């Protein structure tokens, strides 16, 4: 075991804590020190909650010392994406309109994290209201990719992915509306899971598109993702779309998968999610991973999902339409920013317009206006209604594909991390990042990204695994098997190949 | 398929209650155009025989027992308000008439 506590997986750290080889205060302090040392460059965090985290850690240590039964992850620190409300900790969703807002309640998943005794290190950066694929739309500056500080960490959950990749936290929470957990995972060499829609409560998530949003784990290993998934998942009466069934056996599946036997498993390669537009190194790693899965006993078949060609178009109708409705609550009346118009009468309506004009960034304005347009009189059926029909077609494609295969696979993102600014002025190019991840959100099926190597440019590539709704365990089995096989070939985790970050001396 | 003109952007921005500067209206007119064109493709396959899916998993109405649950303390809720008065949200005049 390494003596650097920040290098441990959550699972190994949990074992060390349970064996009382280390204390949670030591582990939490080690991560806070790491944040101090590298986050000036990485900027994964918008707020660091040192005091609260150490208090939680001390409480867990005391409970363990007193012989109390605690949750297996008790004392393992975690970072939470800033779109998830946390009582007593500022929650901005990356927007000026919520700058300095402190929520009066906890999201259900945060309640579960707190009840299990995981110290919350802080809140992670993101594209404003989770709208983006690079964190360049955060009102509070970009998060940098720990593999190359001139490149994007993915988005919207770039902060959570970068925090985990830079060893600032072993666990983080992300949210995924069109790929915001999986694409950052791919470009930072980390694991990201979007559970089945309804698998994790959305209560307390600042909603972007309610029929697509889903929270999930951001970690460095598949087993860690499963452990966190099990903790935050399960039915919540506060979310009427939450699935009222037990969480699938994801931890057991991850452990079983790590043993490396995939005999009898059918892996479907989605024909439409490869080829043109995919970087050569991304395609090469993908093909090698398929070979690897074959070597573990899986049968690889090709499946076709023709309607996926329309997924991006449908998504960029449904998402803004729902976002424009969800963001109507930012009216300058009850919370957040209030701006009065520079001249003329100060009425509620004019205050609302002035507040939103000043408080929303470019991408949020773009999407809210597009969504308002799509929902306005005369366009509803042609736009939103048609997009919902495409959703049906995509679900049918998935149903047909899952009749031939147990899981479906593709590269997670078509390219590795691009440089800041490269796609900022071209919304469509930015949106193409999500081409492989969006179908899962439209159909509600679970998806995972697992690191599967470096591209020709030396940057990480992700392998996406999709499973049928409520069969999240399948992707954990496949993901853990692939991870174990690749790591034994690499001689360690992919992240051990990442360049060392410059550290700032601690003044302690 | 109609696309979004500058006037249309200004009209929709008013509906969305977002004050835009003239340069923002110009930029959005150009950018939204591209997206609206891409979206027109959706109607190619969204034929009348295809039912719409509003929700990823089929759910019927979800009810709970009609029992009151404790609400958040008023002061906690008001703590984040831009302005408060006498335990209530203080808001600007609602109606535009003088």
Coordinates of C-alpha atoms in Angstrom, one line a residue:
Chain A
X1 CA 0.0 0.0 0.0
X2 CA 1.3 3.4 -0.9
X3 CA 1.7 5.9 1.9
X4 CA 0.1 8.6 -0.2
X5 CA -3.5 8.4 0.9
X6 CA -4.7 10.4 -2.1
X7 CA -3.5 7.6 -4.5
X8 CA -5.7 4.9 -2.9
X9 CA -9.0 3.8 -4.5
X10 CA -12.0 4.5 -2.4
X11 CA -12.4 0.8 -1.9
X12 CA -8.8 0.4 -0.6
X13 CA -9.1 3.6 1.5
X14 CA -12.4 2.2 3.0
X15 CA -10.6 -1.0 3.9
X16 CA -7.7 0.9 5.6
X17 CA -10.2 3.0 7.5
X18 CA -12.2 -0.1 8.6
X19 CA -9.0 -1.8 9.8
X20 CA -8.2 1.5 11.6
X21 CA -4.8 1.7 9.8
X22 CA -5.6 5.3 9.0
X23 CA -8.1 7.7 10.3
X24 CA -10.7 9.6 8.3
X25 CA -9.2 12.9 9.6
X26 CA -5.8 11.9 8.1
X27 CA -7.4 10.8 4.8
X28 CA -9.5 13.9 4.6
X29 CA -6.6 16.2 5.5
X30 CA -4.4 14.5 2.8
X31 CA -7.0 15.3 0.2
X32 CA -7.5 18.9 1.4
X33 CA -3.7 19.3 1.2
X34 CA -3.7 17.9 -2.3
X35 CA -6.4 20.4 -3.2
X36 CA -4.3 23.2 -1.8
X37 CA -1.3 21.9 -3.7
X38 CA -2.8 21.5 -7.2
X39 CA -6.2 23.1 -7.4
X40 CA -4.7 26.5 -8.2
X41 CA -3.8 25.1 -11.6
X42 CA -6.6 22.5 -12.0
X43 CA -9.5 24.6 -10.6
X44 CA -11.8 21.6 -10.1
X45 CA -13.4 23.1 -7.0
X46 CA -15.6 26.2 -6.7
X47 CA -15.8 25.8 -2.9
X48 CA -13.7 23.8 -0.5
X49 CA -15.4 22.9 2.7
X50 CA -12.3 22.0 4.8
X51 CA -13.8 22.7 8.2
X52 CA -17.0 20.7 7.6
X53 CA -15.2 17.8 6.0
X54 CA -12.8 17.5 8.9
X55 CA -15.6 17.7 11.4
X56 CA -17.4 14.8 9.6
X57 CA -14.2 12.9 9.5
X58 CA -13.6 13.3 13.2
X59 CA -17.1 12.2 14.0
X60 CA -16.7 9.0 11.9
X61 CA -13.3 8.3 13.6
X62 CA -15.0 8.7 17.0
X63 CA -17.8 6.4 16.0
X64 CA -15.4 3.7 14.8
X65 CA -13.2 4.1 17.9
X66 CA -16.4 3.5 20.0
X67 CA -17.0 0.3 18.1
X68 CA -20.1 1.5 16.3
X69 CA -21.2 -0.1 13.1
X70 CA -20.6 2.4 10.3
X71 CA -21.2 2.4 6.5
X72 CA -18.4 0.7 4.5
X73 CA -17.6 4.0 2.9
X74 CA -17.8 6.0 6.1
X75 CA -14.8 8.4 6.3
X76 CA -14.0 8.3 2.6
X77 CA -14.0 11.9 1.3
X78 CA -16.1 12.9 -1.7
X79 CA -16.6 15.9 -3.9
X80 CA -20.0 17.0 -5.1
X81 CA -20.9 18.7 -8.4
X82 CA -22.1 22.2 -7.8
X83 CA -25.5 21.4 -9.4
X84 CA -26.5 19.3 -6.4
X85 CA -27.9 21.3 -3.5
X86 CA -26.0 21.0 -0.2
X87 CA -27.4 22.5 3.0
X88 CA -25.0 25.0 4.4
X89 CA -22.5 24.8 1.5
X90 CA -22.7 27.3 -1.4
X91 CA -24.4 25.9 -4.5
X92 CA -24.1 27.9 -7.7
X93 CA -24.6 25.4 -10.6
X94 CA -21.7 27.4 -12.2
X95 CA -24.0 30.5 -12.6
X96 CA -23.7 34.1 -11.6
X97 CA -27.4 34.0 -10.9
X98 CA -26.8 31.7 -7.9
X99 CA -23.5 33.2 -6.8
X100 CA -23.2 32.8 -3.0
X101 CA -26.5 31.1 -2.7
X102 CA -26.6 28.6 0.3
X103 CA -29.4 26.1 -0.1
X104 CA -31.7 25.5 2.9
X105 CA -31.9 21.7 2.2
X106 CA -29.9 18.7 1.0
X107 CA -30.5 16.7 -2.1
X108 CA -31.5 13.2 -1.3
X109 CA -28.2 11.8 -2.6
X110 CA -26.4 14.3 -0.3
X111 CA -28.5 13.2 2.6
X112 CA -27.4 9.6 1.9
X113 CA -23.8 10.7 1.7
X114 CA -24.0 12.6 4.9
X115 CA -25.9 9.7 6.7
X116 CA -23.1 7.3 5.6
X117 CA -20.5 9.6 7.0
X118 CA -18.5 10.6 3.9
X119 CA -16.8 13.9 4.4
X120 CA -17.8 16.4 1.6
X121 CA -14.6 18.0 0.5
X122 CA -16.4 20.7 -1.6
X123 CA -18.3 21.6 -4.7
X124 CA -17.0 21.0 -8.1
X125 CA -16.9 23.3 -11.2
X126 CA -19.2 22.7 -14.1
X127 CA -20.6 24.4 -17.2
X128 CA -23.3 26.8 -16.1
X129 CA -26.5 24.8 -15.3
X130 CA -24.7 21.8 -16.8
X131 CA -24.9 23.2 -20.3
X132 CA -21.7 22.4 -22.0
X133 CA -19.0 19.8 -22.7
X134 CA -15.9 21.6 -21.6
X135 CA -16.5 23.7 -18.4
X136 CA -15.8 26.7 -20.6
X137 CA -19.4 27.8 -19.9
X138 CA -18.9 28.0 -16.1
X139 CA -19.3 31.6 -14.9
X140 CA -16.3 31.0 -12.6
X141 CA -13.6 30.0 -15.0
X142 CA -12.4 26.8 -16.7
X143 CA -11.4 23.6 -15.0
X144 CA -8.2 22.2 -16.6
X145 CA -7.6 18.7 -17.7
X146 CA -5.0 17.2 -15.3
X147 CA -3.4 15.4 -18.3
X148 CA -2.7 18.7 -20.1
X149 CA -3.6 22.0 -18.4
X150 CA -4.3 23.6 -21.8
X151 CA -7.1 21.2 -22.6
X152 CA -10.7 20.8 -21.5
X153 CA -11.6 18.3 -18.8
X154 CA -14.9 17.6 -20.5
X155 CA -18.3 18.8 -19.4
X156 CA -20.5 19.6 -17.9
X157 CA -19.0 17.7 -15.0
X158 CA -15.4 18.6 -15.8
X159 CA -14.8 19.6 -12.1
X160 CA -15.8 16.3 -10.7
X161 CA -13.8 14.3 -13.3
X162 CA -10.7 16.5 -12.9
X163 CA -10.9 16.3 -9.1
X164 CA -10.8 12.5 -9.2
X165 CA -8.2 12.4 -12.0
X166 CA -5.9 14.8 -10.1
X167 CA -6.2 12.8 -6.9
X168 CA -8.0 15.6 -5.1
X169 CA -10.8 13.2 -4.2
X170 CA -11.3 9.4 -4.5
X171 CA -15.0 9.8 -5.2
X172 CA -17.2 12.5 -6.8
X173 CA -20.8 13.0 -7.8
X174 CA -21.7 14.0 -11.4
X175 CA -24.9 14.5 -13.3
X176 CA -25.5 13.4 -16.9
X177 CA -28.2 14.9 -19.1
X178 CA -26.5 14.1 -22.5
X179 CA -23.1 12.7 -21.4
X180 CA -21.9 15.1 -18.6
X181 CA -20.6 12.2 -16.5
X182 CA -19.3 9.9 -19.2
X183 CA -17.6 12.3 -21.6
X184 CA -15.5 14.0 -18.8
X185 CA -14.7 10.5 -17.7
X186 CA -13.4 9.6 -21.1
X187 CA -11.2 12.7 -21.6
X188 CA -9.7 12.5 -18.1
X189 CA -9.0 8.8 -17.9
X190 CA -11.6 8.2 -15.1
X191 CA -14.7 6.1 -14.7
X192 CA -18.1 7.7 -15.0
X193 CA -21.5 6.1 -14.7
X194 CA -25.0 7.4 -15.7
X195 CA -27.4 5.0 -13.9
X196 CA -30.7 4.0 -15.4
X197 CA -33.1 7.0 -15.4
X198 CA -34.8 7.0 -12.0
X199 CA -32.0 4.9 -10.5
X200 CA -30.7 7.8 -8.4
X201 CA -33.1 10.4 -6.9
X202 CA -33.2 13.7 -8.7
X203 CA -34.5 15.5 -5.7
X204 CA -32.2 18.4 -5.0
X205 CA -30.6 18.4 -8.4
X206 CA -30.9 21.8 -10.0
X207 CA -32.8 20.6 -13.0
X208 CA -31.8 21.2 -16.6
X209 CA -33.9 18.7 -18.6
X210 CA -36.0 16.7 -16.2
X211 CA -36.7 13.7 -18.5
X212 CA -33.0 13.3 -19.2
X213 CA -31.1 14.3 -16.0
X214 CA -29.5 11.6 -13.9
X215 CA -26.9 11.7 -11.1
X216 CA -24.2 9.1 -10.8
X217 CA -20.7 8.2 -9.6
X218 CA -17.4 9.7 -10.9
X219 CA -14.4 7.6 -9.7
X220 CA -11.1 6.1 -10.7
X221 CA -12.2 2.5 -10.6
X222 CA -15.2 0.5 -11.6
X223 CA -15.6 -1.0 -8.2
X224 CA -15.5 2.4 -6.6
X225 CA -18.3 3.5 -8.9
X226 CA -20.4 0.5 -7.9
X227 CA -19.9 1.3 -4.2
X228 CA -20.9 4.9 -4.7
X229 CA -23.8 3.9 -7.0
X230 CA -25.1 1.5 -4.3
X231 CA -24.9 4.3 -1.7
X232 CA -26.8 7.0 -3.6
X233 CA -29.2 4.8 -5.6
X234 CA -32.6 3.5 -4.7
X235 CA -36.1 4.7 -4.3
X236 CA -36.9 8.2 -3.0
X237 CA -40.5 9.3 -2.3
X238 CA -39.4 12.9 -3.0
X239 CA -38.8 12.0 -6.7
X240 CA -41.9 10.7 -8.4
X241 CA -39.7 9.4 -11.3
X242 CA -37.5 7.4 -8.9
X243 CA -37.6 3.6 -9.5
X244 CA -39.4 1.9 -6.7
X245 CA -37.2 -1.3 -6.8
X246 CA -34.0 -2.3 -5.1
X247 CA -30.7 -1.1 -6.7
X248 CA -29.3 -3.7 -9.1
X249 CA -26.4 -5.7 -7.6
X250 CA -23.7 -3.4 -9.0
X251 CA -21.0 -4.1 -6.4
X252 CA -21.3 -7.9 -6.7
X253 CA -21.3 -7.5 -10.5
X254 CA -18.1 -5.3 -10.4
X255 CA -16.4 -7.9 -8.2
X256 CA -17.5 -10.8 -10.4
X257 CA -16.4 -8.9 -13.5
X258 CA -12.9 -8.3 -12.1
X259 CA -12.4 -12.1 -12.0
X260 CA -12.3 -11.7 -15.8
X261 CA -14.7 -14.3 -17.1
X262 CA -17.1 -13.0 -19.7
X263 CA -17.9 -16.4 -21.3
X264 CA -21.4 -16.4 -22.9
X265 CA -21.8 -12.6 -22.8
X266 CA -22.9 -11.0 -26.0
X267 CA -21.4 -7.6 -26.7
X268 CA -23.1 -5.5 -29.4
X269 CA -21.0 -2.9 -31.3
X270 CA -23.3 -0.1 -32.4
X271 CA -22.5 0.4 -36.1
X272 CA -23.7 4.0 -36.1
X273 CA -21.3 5.0 -33.3
X274 CA -18.0 4.5 -35.1
X275 CA -16.1 5.3 -38.2
X276 CA -16.3 8.8 -39.7
X277 CA -15.7 11.6 -37.2
X278 CA -13.9 9.4 -34.7
X279 CA -10.3 10.1 -34.1
X280 CA -8.0 7.3 -35.4
X281 CA -6.5 6.7 -31.9
X282 CA -9.9 6.5 -30.4
X283 CA -11.1 3.9 -33.0
X284 CA -7.8 1.9 -32.5
X285 CA -8.2 1.7 -28.8
X286 CA -11.9 0.7 -29.2
X287 CA -11.0 -2.1 -31.6
X288 CA -8.3 -3.4 -29.1
X289 CA -10.8 -3.3 -26.3
X290 CA -13.2 -5.4 -28.4
X291 CA -10.3 -7.9 -28.9
X292 CA -9.7 -7.9 -25.2
X293 CA -13.4 -8.7 -24.5
X294 CA -13.3 -11.5 -27.0
X295 CA -10.2 -12.9 -25.2
X296 CA -12.2 -12.9 -22.0
X297 CA -14.8 -15.1 -23.6
X298 CA -17.4 -12.5 -24.9
X299 CA -19.0 -12.9 -28.2
X300 CA -18.9 -9.6 -30.2
X301 CA -21.7 -8.9 -32.6
X302 CA -22.6 -5.9 -34.7
X303 CA -25.9 -4.2 -34.1
X304 CA -27.5 -1.3 -36.0
X305 CA -29.4 1.6 -34.5
X306 CA -30.4 3.7 -37.5
X307 CA -32.4 6.2 -35.5
X308 CA -29.3 7.3 -33.5
X309 CA -28.6 9.5 -36.5
X310 CA -31.5 11.7 -35.3
X311 CA -30.6 11.5 -31.6
X312 CA -28.5 14.7 -31.5
X313 CA -31.2 16.7 -33.3
X314 CA -34.0 15.4 -31.0
X315 CA -31.8 16.0 -27.9
X316 CA -31.2 19.6 -28.9
X317 CA -34.9 20.2 -29.0
X318 CA -36.0 18.3 -25.9
X319 CA -33.2 19.5 -23.7
X320 CA -33.6 23.3 -24.4
X321 CA -37.4 23.0 -24.2
X322 CA -37.3 21.4 -20.7
X323 CA -34.4 23.7 -19.6
X324 CA -36.3 26.8 -20.6
X325 CA -39.2 25.6 -18.4
X326 CA -37.0 24.5 -15.5
X327 CA -34.9 27.7 -15.5
X328 CA -38.1 29.9 -15.3
X329 CA -37.7 29.7 -11.5
X330 CA -34.7 32.0 -11.7
X331 CA -36.8 35.1 -11.5
X332 CA -34.9 37.2 -9.0
X333 CA -37.8 36.9 -6.4
X334 CA -37.1 34.2 -3.9
X335 CA -33.4 33.3 -4.2
X336 CA -30.2 34.2 -6.1
X337 CA -29.4 37.4 -7.9
X338 CA -31.9 40.3 -8.3
X339 CA -31.0 43.1 -10.7
X340 CA -33.2 46.1 -11.2
X341 CA -33.6 47.6 -14.7
X342 CA -31.3 50.6 -15.3
X343 CA -34.3 52.8 -16.2
X344 CA -38.0 52.7 -16.3
X345 CA -40.5 51.3 -13.8
X346 CA -39.3 48.6 -11.4
X347 CA -41.9 45.9 -12.0
X348 CA -41.5 42.2 -11.2
X349 CA -41.5 41.3 -14.9
X350 CA -38.8 43.9 -15.8
X351 CA -36.7 42.9 -12.7
X352 CA -36.9 39.3 -13.9
X353 CA -35.7 40.2 -17.4
X354 CA -32.9 42.4 -16.1
X355 CA -31.8 39.7 -13.6
X356 CA -31.7 36.9 -16.2
X357 CA -30.0 39.2 -18.7
X358 CA -27.3 39.9 -16.2
X359 CA -27.2 36.5 -14.4
X360 CA -27.3 34.0 -17.3
X361 CA -24.2 33.3 -19.5
X362 CA -24.2 33.0 -23.3
X363 CA -24.9 29.3 -23.5
X364 CA -27.8 29.4 -21.0
X365 CA -29.4 32.3 -22.9
X366 CA -28.9 30.4 -26.1
X367 CA -30.6 27.3 -24.8
X368 CA -33.4 29.0 -22.9
X369 CA -34.3 31.1 -26.0
X370 CA -34.2 28.1 -28.3
X371 CA -36.4 26.2 -25.9
X372 CA -38.8 29.0 -25.5
X373 CA -39.0 29.2 -29.3
X374 CA -39.6 25.5 -29.6
X375 CA -42.4 25.6 -27.1
X376 CA -44.0 28.8 -28.3
X377 CA -47.3 28.8 -30.1
X378 CA -47.3 27.2 -33.5
X379 CA -44.0 25.2 -33.0
X380 CA -44.8 22.8 -30.2
X381 CA -46.0 19.9 -32.3
X382 CA -43.5 20.4 -35.1
X383 CA -40.5 20.6 -32.8
X384 CA -41.0 19.2 -29.3
X385 CA -43.6 16.7 -30.4
X386 CA -41.5 15.4 -33.3
X387 CA -38.5 15.1 -31.0
X388 CA -40.5 13.0 -28.6
X389 CA -41.3 10.7 -31.5
X390 CA -37.6 10.3 -32.2
X391 CA -37.3 9.1 -28.6
X392 CA -39.7 6.3 -29.4
X393 CA -37.6 5.3 -32.4
X394 CA -34.5 5.3 -30.4
X395 CA -36.1 3.2 -27.7
X396 CA -37.1 0.7 -30.4
X397 CA -33.6 0.6 -31.7
X398 CA -32.3 -0.2 -28.2
X399 CA -34.9 -2.9 -27.7
X400 CA -33.9 -4.5 -31.0
X401 CA -30.2 -4.2 -30.2
X402 CA -30.6 -5.6 -26.7
X403 CA -32.4 -8.6 -28.2
X404 CA -29.2 -9.5 -30.0
X405 CA -26.7 -8.4 -27.3
X406 CA -26.5 -8.2 -23.5
X407 CA -24.6 -4.9 -23.6
X408 CA -23.8 -2.3 -26.3
X409 CA -20.5 -0.6 -26.7
X410 CA -18.9 2.3 -28.5
X411 CA -16.2 4.9 -27.9
X412 CA -17.5 7.3 -25.3
X413 CA -16.5 10.4 -27.2
X414 CA -15.3 10.8 -30.8
X415 CA -12.1 12.6 -29.8
X416 CA -9.7 13.1 -26.9
X417 CA -9.7 16.3 -25.0
X418 CA -9.5 19.4 -27.2
X419 CA -7.9 22.7 -26.4
X420 CA -9.7 25.5 -24.7
X421 CA -11.4 27.8 -27.2
X422 CA -11.2 25.3 -30.0
X423 CA -15.0 24.7 -30.2
X424 CA -16.3 27.6 -28.2
X425 CA -17.6 29.6 -31.1
X426 CA -19.2 26.6 -32.9
X427 CA -22.1 25.2 -30.8
X428 CA -22.7 22.3 -33.2
X429 CA -19.1 21.1 -33.1
X430 CA -19.3 21.3 -29.3
X431 CA -22.6 19.4 -29.3
X432 CA -21.0 16.6 -31.4
X433 CA -18.9 15.6 -28.4
X434 CA -22.1 14.0 -27.0
X435 CA -23.1 12.1 -30.1
X436 CA -22.4 8.7 -28.6
X437 CA -23.7 9.4 -25.1
X438 CA -27.0 11.1 -25.9
X439 CA -29.0 8.1 -27.0
X440 CA -28.8 6.6 -23.5
X441 CA -30.3 9.7 -22.0
X442 CA -33.1 9.7 -24.6
X443 CA -34.0 6.1 -23.9
X444 CA -33.3 6.2 -20.1
X445 CA -30.8 3.3 -20.3
X446 CA -27.6 3.2 -18.1
X447 CA -24.2 4.0 -19.5
X448 CA -20.6 3.8 -18.2
X449 CA -17.3 5.1 -19.5
X450 CA -14.2 3.2 -18.6
X451 CA -10.6 4.4 -19.6
X452 CA -9.3 2.1 -22.3
X453 CA -5.9 3.6 -23.2
X454 CA -4.2 6.6 -24.7
X455 CA -4.7 7.9 -28.2
X456 CA -1.9 8.8 -30.5
X457 CA -1.7 12.2 -28.9
X458 CA -1.0 10.7 -25.5
X459 CA -4.5 11.6 -24.1
X460 CA -7.0 9.3 -22.5
X461 CA -9.7 7.5 -24.4
X462 CA -13.0 6.1 -23.0
X463 CA -14.9 3.0 -23.7
X464 CA -18.7 3.2 -23.3
X465 CA -20.8 0.3 -22.1
X466 CA -24.6 0.6 -22.3
X467 CA -27.1 -1.8 -20.7
X468 CA -30.9 -2.2 -20.7
X469 CA -32.9 -0.1 -18.3
X470 CA -32.6 -1.5 -14.7
X471 CA -29.8 -3.8 -15.7
X472 CA -27.0 -1.5 -14.6
X473 CA -25.2 -4.5 -13.1
X474 CA -24.3 -5.8 -16.6
X475 CA -22.2 -2.8 -17.4
X476 CA -20.3 -3.0 -14.1
X477 CA -19.5 -6.7 -14.9
X478 CA -18.1 -5.8 -18.3
X479 CA -16.4 -2.6 -17.2
X480 CA -14.6 -4.3 -14.3
X481 CA -13.5 -7.2 -16.6
X482 CA -12.1 -4.8 -19.2
X483 CA -10.5 -2.6 -16.5
X484 CA -8.8 -5.6 -14.9
X485 CA -7.5 -7.0 -18.2
X486 CA -6.2 -3.6 -19.4
X487 CA -4.5 -2.7 -16.1
X488 CA -2.7 -6.0 -16.1
X489 CA -1.5 -5.3 -19.6
X490 CA -0.5 -1.7 -18.6
X491 CA 1.0 -2.8 -15.4
X492 CA -1.2 -0.4 -13.4
X493 CA -4.0 2.1 -13.7
X494 CA -4.0 4.4 -16.8
X495 CA -3.9 7.5 -14.4
X496 CA -0.4 6.4 -13.3
X497 CA 0.7 7.4 -16.8
X498 CA -0.6 11.0 -16.3
X499 CA 2.1 13.7 -15.9
X500 CA 2.8 14.9 -12.4
X501 CA 1.0 18.1 -11.6
X502 CA 3.0 21.1 -10.3
X503 CA 2.3 21.4 -6.6
X504 CA 2.2 24.5 -4.5
X505 CA 4.1 24.4 -1.2
X506 CA 1.8 24.1 1.8
X507 CA 2.0 26.9 4.3
X508 CA 1.1 24.8 7.3
Chain B
X1 CA -38.9 25.5 -42.4
X2 CA -38.7 29.0 -41.0
X3 CA -35.5 30.1 -39.3
X4 CA -35.0 32.5 -36.5
X5 CA -34.6 36.1 -37.6
X6 CA -33.2 39.0 -35.5
X7 CA -36.8 40.2 -34.7
X8 CA -37.8 36.7 -33.8
X9 CA -34.9 36.3 -31.4
X10 CA -35.9 39.6 -29.7
X11 CA -39.6 38.5 -29.5
X12 CA -38.6 35.1 -28.0
X13 CA -36.2 36.7 -25.6
X14 CA -39.0 38.8 -24.3
X15 CA -41.2 35.7 -23.9
X16 CA -38.2 34.1 -22.0
X17 CA -37.8 37.2 -19.9
X18 CA -34.2 37.7 -20.7
X19 CA -32.9 41.2 -21.5
X20 CA -30.5 41.0 -24.4
X21 CA -28.0 43.6 -25.6
X22 CA -28.2 44.3 -29.3
X23 CA -25.0 42.5 -30.0
X24 CA -26.4 39.4 -28.2
X25 CA -29.5 39.5 -30.4
X26 CA -27.2 39.6 -33.5
X27 CA -25.1 36.7 -32.4
X28 CA -28.0 34.5 -31.3
X29 CA -29.8 35.1 -34.6
X30 CA -26.8 33.6 -36.4
X31 CA -26.2 30.8 -33.9
X32 CA -29.8 29.6 -33.4
X33 CA -30.3 29.4 -37.1
X34 CA -27.8 26.6 -37.4
X35 CA -29.5 24.6 -34.6
X36 CA -33.0 25.1 -36.0
X37 CA -31.9 23.8 -39.3
X38 CA -30.4 20.7 -37.7
X39 CA -33.6 20.2 -35.8
X40 CA -35.7 20.3 -39.0
X41 CA -34.2 16.9 -39.8
X42 CA -36.2 15.4 -36.9
X43 CA -39.4 15.9 -38.8
X44 CA -38.1 13.5 -41.5
X45 CA -38.6 10.5 -39.3
X46 CA -41.3 11.8 -36.9
X47 CA -44.2 10.5 -39.0
X48 CA -47.8 10.4 -37.7
X49 CA -47.7 6.7 -37.1
X50 CA -44.9 7.0 -34.5
X51 CA -46.2 7.6 -30.9
X52 CA -44.4 10.2 -28.8
X53 CA -42.4 9.2 -25.7
X54 CA -42.4 11.9 -23.1
X55 CA -40.6 9.9 -20.5
X56 CA -37.8 7.3 -20.6
X57 CA -39.5 4.8 -18.4
X58 CA -43.2 4.1 -18.5
X59 CA -44.7 5.5 -15.3
X60 CA -48.3 6.1 -14.2
X61 CA -49.2 8.7 -11.7
X62 CA -47.3 8.4 -8.5
X63 CA -49.2 9.3 -5.3
X64 CA -48.4 9.5 -1.7
X65 CA -50.6 9.4 1.3
X66 CA -52.3 12.7 1.9
X67 CA -50.4 13.4 5.1
X68 CA -48.8 16.7 5.8
X69 CA -45.0 16.7 6.0
X70 CA -42.9 19.3 7.8
X71 CA -41.9 22.2 5.7
X72 CA -38.6 24.0 5.8
X73 CA -38.3 26.7 8.5
X74 CA -39.4 30.0 7.1
X75 CA -36.1 31.8 8.1
X76 CA -34.0 29.1 6.3
X77 CA -36.0 29.7 3.2
X78 CA -35.9 33.5 3.4
X79 CA -32.1 33.5 4.1
X80 CA -31.4 33.1 0.4
X81 CA -33.9 35.7 -0.7
X82 CA -32.7 39.0 -2.4
X83 CA -35.0 40.9 -0.1
X84 CA -37.3 40.0 2.8
X85 CA -39.7 41.7 5.1
X86 CA -41.9 40.5 8.0
X87 CA -41.1 36.9 7.3
X88 CA -42.1 37.1 3.7
X89 CA -40.4 37.6 0.3
X90 CA -40.3 41.3 -0.6
X91 CA -40.8 41.6 -4.3
X92 CA -41.2 44.5 -6.8
X93 CA -44.6 45.7 -7.8
X94 CA -46.3 42.9 -9.7
X95 CA -48.5 44.8 -12.1
X96 CA -47.1 47.3 -14.5
X97 CA -49.9 50.0 -14.1
X98 CA -49.1 53.1 -12.2

